[in-house]
């Protein structure tokens, strides 16, 4: 649609000027517990790891700022096909406690305005960063993939 084309153009210009960043995030806790519906319904994301267990993820969380884009993805270990589930814009900075029922143990929370939450489209991954994409959280730097993700909105 025309709105999608305009949105894609604006986001690409902003991204290329390094004003915003794009992050990919998983929504499975413990490998089997899907969190996407709760994230979407309550307007937030978090990772299911404690800071002492995965400090490298918290280093990434600390860089996420209001206006950045987060997309929820699935990329099974044996696959090269990343499924995009939802895309949203960060609306509140990282909190060091989670106020959502059932997530109090997480110790992290970021507010999200979901732009689209029922995407279920795939991207074939063919770059050298496939292993980082299989993790819980990473910064997306591949502009071709960012273009595809934005086009799903």
PDB file of C-alpha atoms in Angstrom:
ATOM      1  CA  UNK A   1       0.000   0.000   0.000  1.00  0.00           C
ATOM      2  CA  UNK A   2       0.996   3.660  -0.258  1.00  0.00           C
ATOM      3  CA  UNK A   3       1.222   3.989   3.531  1.00  0.00           C
ATOM      4  CA  UNK A   4       3.604   1.031   3.726  1.00  0.00           C
ATOM      5  CA  UNK A   5       5.823   2.530   1.030  1.00  0.00           C
ATOM      6  CA  UNK A   6       5.971   5.869   2.847  1.00  0.00           C
ATOM      7  CA  UNK A   7       6.634   4.176   6.195  1.00  0.00           C
ATOM      8  CA  UNK A   8       9.386   2.040   4.674  1.00  0.00           C
ATOM      9  CA  UNK A   9      11.010   5.108   3.120  1.00  0.00           C
ATOM     10  CA  UNK A  10      10.934   7.115   6.350  1.00  0.00           C
ATOM     11  CA  UNK A  11      12.230   4.244   8.489  1.00  0.00           C
ATOM     12  CA  UNK A  12      15.051   3.525   6.056  1.00  0.00           C
ATOM     13  CA  UNK A  13      16.142   7.175   6.065  1.00  0.00           C
ATOM     14  CA  UNK A  14      16.076   7.276   9.858  1.00  0.00           C
ATOM     15  CA  UNK A  15      17.895   3.935  10.176  1.00  0.00           C
ATOM     16  CA  UNK A  16      20.616   4.930   7.724  1.00  0.00           C
ATOM     17  CA  UNK A  17      21.289   8.080   9.748  1.00  0.00           C
ATOM     18  CA  UNK A  18      21.749   5.902  12.860  1.00  0.00           C
ATOM     19  CA  UNK A  19      18.948   7.726  14.667  1.00  0.00           C
ATOM     20  CA  UNK A  20      17.204   4.449  15.408  1.00  0.00           C
ATOM     21  CA  UNK A  21      18.155   0.798  15.587  1.00  0.00           C
ATOM     22  CA  UNK A  22      16.337  -2.442  14.815  1.00  0.00           C
ATOM     23  CA  UNK A  23      16.427  -5.419  17.175  1.00  0.00           C
ATOM     24  CA  UNK A  24      15.310  -9.008  16.756  1.00  0.00           C
ATOM     25  CA  UNK A  25      13.934 -10.826  19.785  1.00  0.00           C
ATOM     26  CA  UNK A  26      12.640 -14.293  20.532  1.00  0.00           C
ATOM     27  CA  UNK A  27       9.363 -14.916  22.333  1.00  0.00           C
ATOM     28  CA  UNK A  28       9.855 -18.480  23.567  1.00  0.00           C
ATOM     29  CA  UNK A  29      10.830 -18.899  27.197  1.00  0.00           C
ATOM     30  CA  UNK A  30      12.538 -22.173  28.156  1.00  0.00           C
ATOM     31  CA  UNK A  31      12.330 -23.226  24.499  1.00  0.00           C
ATOM     32  CA  UNK A  32       8.616 -24.074  24.605  1.00  0.00           C
ATOM     33  CA  UNK A  33       6.637 -21.339  26.405  1.00  0.00           C
ATOM     34  CA  UNK A  34       5.320 -18.861  23.799  1.00  0.00           C
ATOM     35  CA  UNK A  35       5.016 -15.307  25.188  1.00  0.00           C
ATOM     36  CA  UNK A  36       3.918 -13.401  22.080  1.00  0.00           C
ATOM     37  CA  UNK A  37       0.222 -13.054  22.985  1.00  0.00           C
ATOM     38  CA  UNK A  38       1.100 -11.640  26.410  1.00  0.00           C
ATOM     39  CA  UNK A  39       3.666  -9.262  24.897  1.00  0.00           C
ATOM     40  CA  UNK A  40       1.151  -7.982  22.345  1.00  0.00           C
ATOM     41  CA  UNK A  41      -1.860  -7.800  24.670  1.00  0.00           C
ATOM     42  CA  UNK A  42       0.070  -5.982  27.394  1.00  0.00           C
ATOM     43  CA  UNK A  43       2.318  -3.797  25.187  1.00  0.00           C
ATOM     44  CA  UNK A  44       5.763  -4.870  26.338  1.00  0.00           C
ATOM     45  CA  UNK A  45       8.679  -7.244  25.763  1.00  0.00           C
ATOM     46  CA  UNK A  46      11.222  -8.804  28.065  1.00  0.00           C
ATOM     47  CA  UNK A  47      13.819 -11.534  27.981  1.00  0.00           C
ATOM     48  CA  UNK A  48      13.452 -14.582  30.194  1.00  0.00           C
ATOM     49  CA  UNK A  49      17.045 -14.511  31.397  1.00  0.00           C
ATOM     50  CA  UNK A  50      18.396 -13.057  34.615  1.00  0.00           C
ATOM     51  CA  UNK A  51      21.186 -10.494  34.310  1.00  0.00           C
ATOM     52  CA  UNK A  52      23.719 -12.700  36.085  1.00  0.00           C
ATOM     53  CA  UNK A  53      23.014 -15.585  33.675  1.00  0.00           C
ATOM     54  CA  UNK A  54      23.186 -13.606  30.395  1.00  0.00           C
ATOM     55  CA  UNK A  55      24.956 -10.268  30.941  1.00  0.00           C
ATOM     56  CA  UNK A  56      25.617 -10.006  27.188  1.00  0.00           C
ATOM     57  CA  UNK A  57      21.846  -9.782  26.563  1.00  0.00           C
ATOM     58  CA  UNK A  58      21.496  -7.043  29.155  1.00  0.00           C
ATOM     59  CA  UNK A  59      24.282  -5.124  27.423  1.00  0.00           C
ATOM     60  CA  UNK A  60      22.085  -5.153  24.300  1.00  0.00           C
ATOM     61  CA  UNK A  61      18.932  -4.289  26.294  1.00  0.00           C
ATOM     62  CA  UNK A  62      20.701  -1.248  27.752  1.00  0.00           C
ATOM     63  CA  UNK A  63      21.236   0.145  24.230  1.00  0.00           C
ATOM     64  CA  UNK A  64      17.570  -0.045  23.193  1.00  0.00           C
ATOM     65  CA  UNK A  65      15.951   3.384  23.175  1.00  0.00           C
ATOM     66  CA  UNK A  66      12.556   4.941  22.564  1.00  0.00           C
ATOM     67  CA  UNK A  67      11.827   4.981  18.828  1.00  0.00           C
ATOM     68  CA  UNK A  68      13.821   1.830  18.051  1.00  0.00           C
ATOM     69  CA  UNK A  69      12.082  -1.055  16.308  1.00  0.00           C
ATOM     70  CA  UNK A  70      11.796  -4.513  17.821  1.00  0.00           C
ATOM     71  CA  UNK A  71      10.621  -7.475  15.830  1.00  0.00           C
ATOM     72  CA  UNK A  72       9.661 -10.825  17.298  1.00  0.00           C
ATOM     73  CA  UNK A  73      11.139 -13.733  15.396  1.00  0.00           C
ATOM     74  CA  UNK A  74      11.474 -17.491  15.394  1.00  0.00           C
ATOM     75  CA  UNK A  75      14.557 -19.170  13.987  1.00  0.00           C
ATOM     76  CA  UNK A  76      14.899 -22.826  15.007  1.00  0.00           C
ATOM     77  CA  UNK A  77      18.431 -24.153  15.478  1.00  0.00           C
ATOM     78  CA  UNK A  78      18.279 -26.400  12.407  1.00  0.00           C
ATOM     79  CA  UNK A  79      16.697 -23.787  10.130  1.00  0.00           C
ATOM     80  CA  UNK A  80      17.813 -20.946   7.860  1.00  0.00           C
ATOM     81  CA  UNK A  81      14.282 -19.549   7.647  1.00  0.00           C
ATOM     82  CA  UNK A  82      13.502 -16.801  10.152  1.00  0.00           C
ATOM     83  CA  UNK A  83       9.779 -16.326  10.766  1.00  0.00           C
ATOM     84  CA  UNK A  84       8.697 -12.798  11.654  1.00  0.00           C
ATOM     85  CA  UNK A  85       5.814 -12.774  14.142  1.00  0.00           C
ATOM     86  CA  UNK A  86       5.358  -9.111  15.142  1.00  0.00           C
ATOM     87  CA  UNK A  87       6.906  -5.651  14.734  1.00  0.00           C
ATOM     88  CA  UNK A  88       6.674  -2.752  17.162  1.00  0.00           C
ATOM     89  CA  UNK A  89       8.220   0.556  18.197  1.00  0.00           C
ATOM     90  CA  UNK A  90       9.809   1.044  21.614  1.00  0.00           C
ATOM     91  CA  UNK A  91       7.719   3.472  23.688  1.00  0.00           C
ATOM     92  CA  UNK A  92       9.391   3.265  27.100  1.00  0.00           C
ATOM     93  CA  UNK A  93      13.016   2.758  28.045  1.00  0.00           C
ATOM     94  CA  UNK A  94      14.322  -0.355  29.784  1.00  0.00           C
ATOM     95  CA  UNK A  95      13.037  -0.874  33.316  1.00  0.00           C
ATOM     96  CA  UNK A  96      14.996  -3.019  35.753  1.00  0.00           C
ATOM     97  CA  UNK A  97      11.858  -4.617  37.118  1.00  0.00           C
ATOM     98  CA  UNK A  98       8.866  -6.128  35.367  1.00  0.00           C
ATOM     99  CA  UNK A  99       5.390  -5.044  36.468  1.00  0.00           C
ATOM    100  CA  UNK A 100       3.461  -7.588  34.387  1.00  0.00           C
ATOM    101  CA  UNK A 101       1.853 -10.511  36.202  1.00  0.00           C
ATOM    102  CA  UNK A 102       3.871 -13.668  35.730  1.00  0.00           C
ATOM    103  CA  UNK A 103       6.978 -11.797  34.563  1.00  0.00           C
ATOM    104  CA  UNK A 104       8.193 -10.387  37.883  1.00  0.00           C
ATOM    105  CA  UNK A 105      11.211 -12.739  37.835  1.00  0.00           C
ATOM    106  CA  UNK A 106      12.446 -11.354  34.496  1.00  0.00           C
ATOM    107  CA  UNK A 107      14.051  -8.227  35.915  1.00  0.00           C
ATOM    108  CA  UNK A 108      13.559  -6.324  32.652  1.00  0.00           C
ATOM    109  CA  UNK A 109      10.745  -4.715  30.664  1.00  0.00           C
ATOM    110  CA  UNK A 110      10.485  -2.481  27.599  1.00  0.00           C
ATOM    111  CA  UNK A 111       7.226  -0.829  26.506  1.00  0.00           C
ATOM    112  CA  UNK A 112       6.169  -1.469  22.907  1.00  0.00           C
ATOM    113  CA  UNK A 113       3.506  -0.089  20.565  1.00  0.00           C
ATOM    114  CA  UNK A 114       2.843  -3.024  18.256  1.00  0.00           C
ATOM    115  CA  UNK A 115       2.480  -1.974  14.615  1.00  0.00           C
ATOM    116  CA  UNK A 116       1.508  -5.465  13.467  1.00  0.00           C
ATOM    117  CA  UNK A 117       1.336  -8.640  15.500  1.00  0.00           C
ATOM    118  CA  UNK A 118       0.002 -11.370  13.226  1.00  0.00           C
ATOM    119  CA  UNK A 119       2.636 -11.312  10.508  1.00  0.00           C
ATOM    120  CA  UNK A 120       3.796 -14.938  10.167  1.00  0.00           C
ATOM    121  CA  UNK A 121       6.052 -14.283   7.166  1.00  0.00           C
ATOM    122  CA  UNK A 122       9.531 -15.640   6.580  1.00  0.00           C
ATOM    123  CA  UNK A 123      12.961 -14.430   5.533  1.00  0.00           C
ATOM    124  CA  UNK A 124      15.582 -16.832   4.234  1.00  0.00           C
ATOM    125  CA  UNK A 125      18.790 -16.081   6.107  1.00  0.00           C
ATOM    126  CA  UNK A 126      21.901 -16.240   3.948  1.00  0.00           C
ATOM    127  CA  UNK A 127      24.402 -13.980   5.681  1.00  0.00           C
ATOM    128  CA  UNK A 128      27.155 -14.769   8.178  1.00  0.00           C
ATOM    129  CA  UNK A 129      25.130 -13.698  11.231  1.00  0.00           C
ATOM    130  CA  UNK A 130      22.690 -16.607  11.321  1.00  0.00           C
ATOM    131  CA  UNK A 131      23.938 -17.841  14.700  1.00  0.00           C
ATOM    132  CA  UNK A 132      23.351 -14.507  16.465  1.00  0.00           C
ATOM    133  CA  UNK A 133      19.811 -14.476  15.031  1.00  0.00           C
ATOM    134  CA  UNK A 134      19.081 -17.802  16.752  1.00  0.00           C
ATOM    135  CA  UNK A 135      19.574 -16.157  20.166  1.00  0.00           C
ATOM    136  CA  UNK A 136      17.129 -14.335  22.434  1.00  0.00           C
ATOM    137  CA  UNK A 137      18.065 -10.791  21.393  1.00  0.00           C
ATOM    138  CA  UNK A 138      20.344  -9.147  18.824  1.00  0.00           C
ATOM    139  CA  UNK A 139      20.752  -5.931  16.878  1.00  0.00           C
ATOM    140  CA  UNK A 140      19.716  -6.307  13.243  1.00  0.00           C
ATOM    141  CA  UNK A 141      22.213  -4.773  10.840  1.00  0.00           C
ATOM    142  CA  UNK A 142      21.282  -6.374   7.514  1.00  0.00           C
ATOM    143  CA  UNK A 143      19.487  -3.619   5.583  1.00  0.00           C
ATOM    144  CA  UNK A 144      17.894  -6.101   3.153  1.00  0.00           C
ATOM    145  CA  UNK A 145      16.283  -7.942   6.058  1.00  0.00           C
ATOM    146  CA  UNK A 146      15.205  -4.659   7.660  1.00  0.00           C
ATOM    147  CA  UNK A 147      13.518  -3.656   4.389  1.00  0.00           C
ATOM    148  CA  UNK A 148      11.644  -6.986   4.321  1.00  0.00           C
ATOM    149  CA  UNK A 149      10.614  -6.743   7.974  1.00  0.00           C
ATOM    150  CA  UNK A 150       9.261  -3.203   7.496  1.00  0.00           C
ATOM    151  CA  UNK A 151       7.401  -4.295   4.362  1.00  0.00           C
ATOM    152  CA  UNK A 152       5.509  -6.850   6.508  1.00  0.00           C
ATOM    153  CA  UNK A 153       3.874  -4.075   8.561  1.00  0.00           C
TER     154      UNK A 153
END
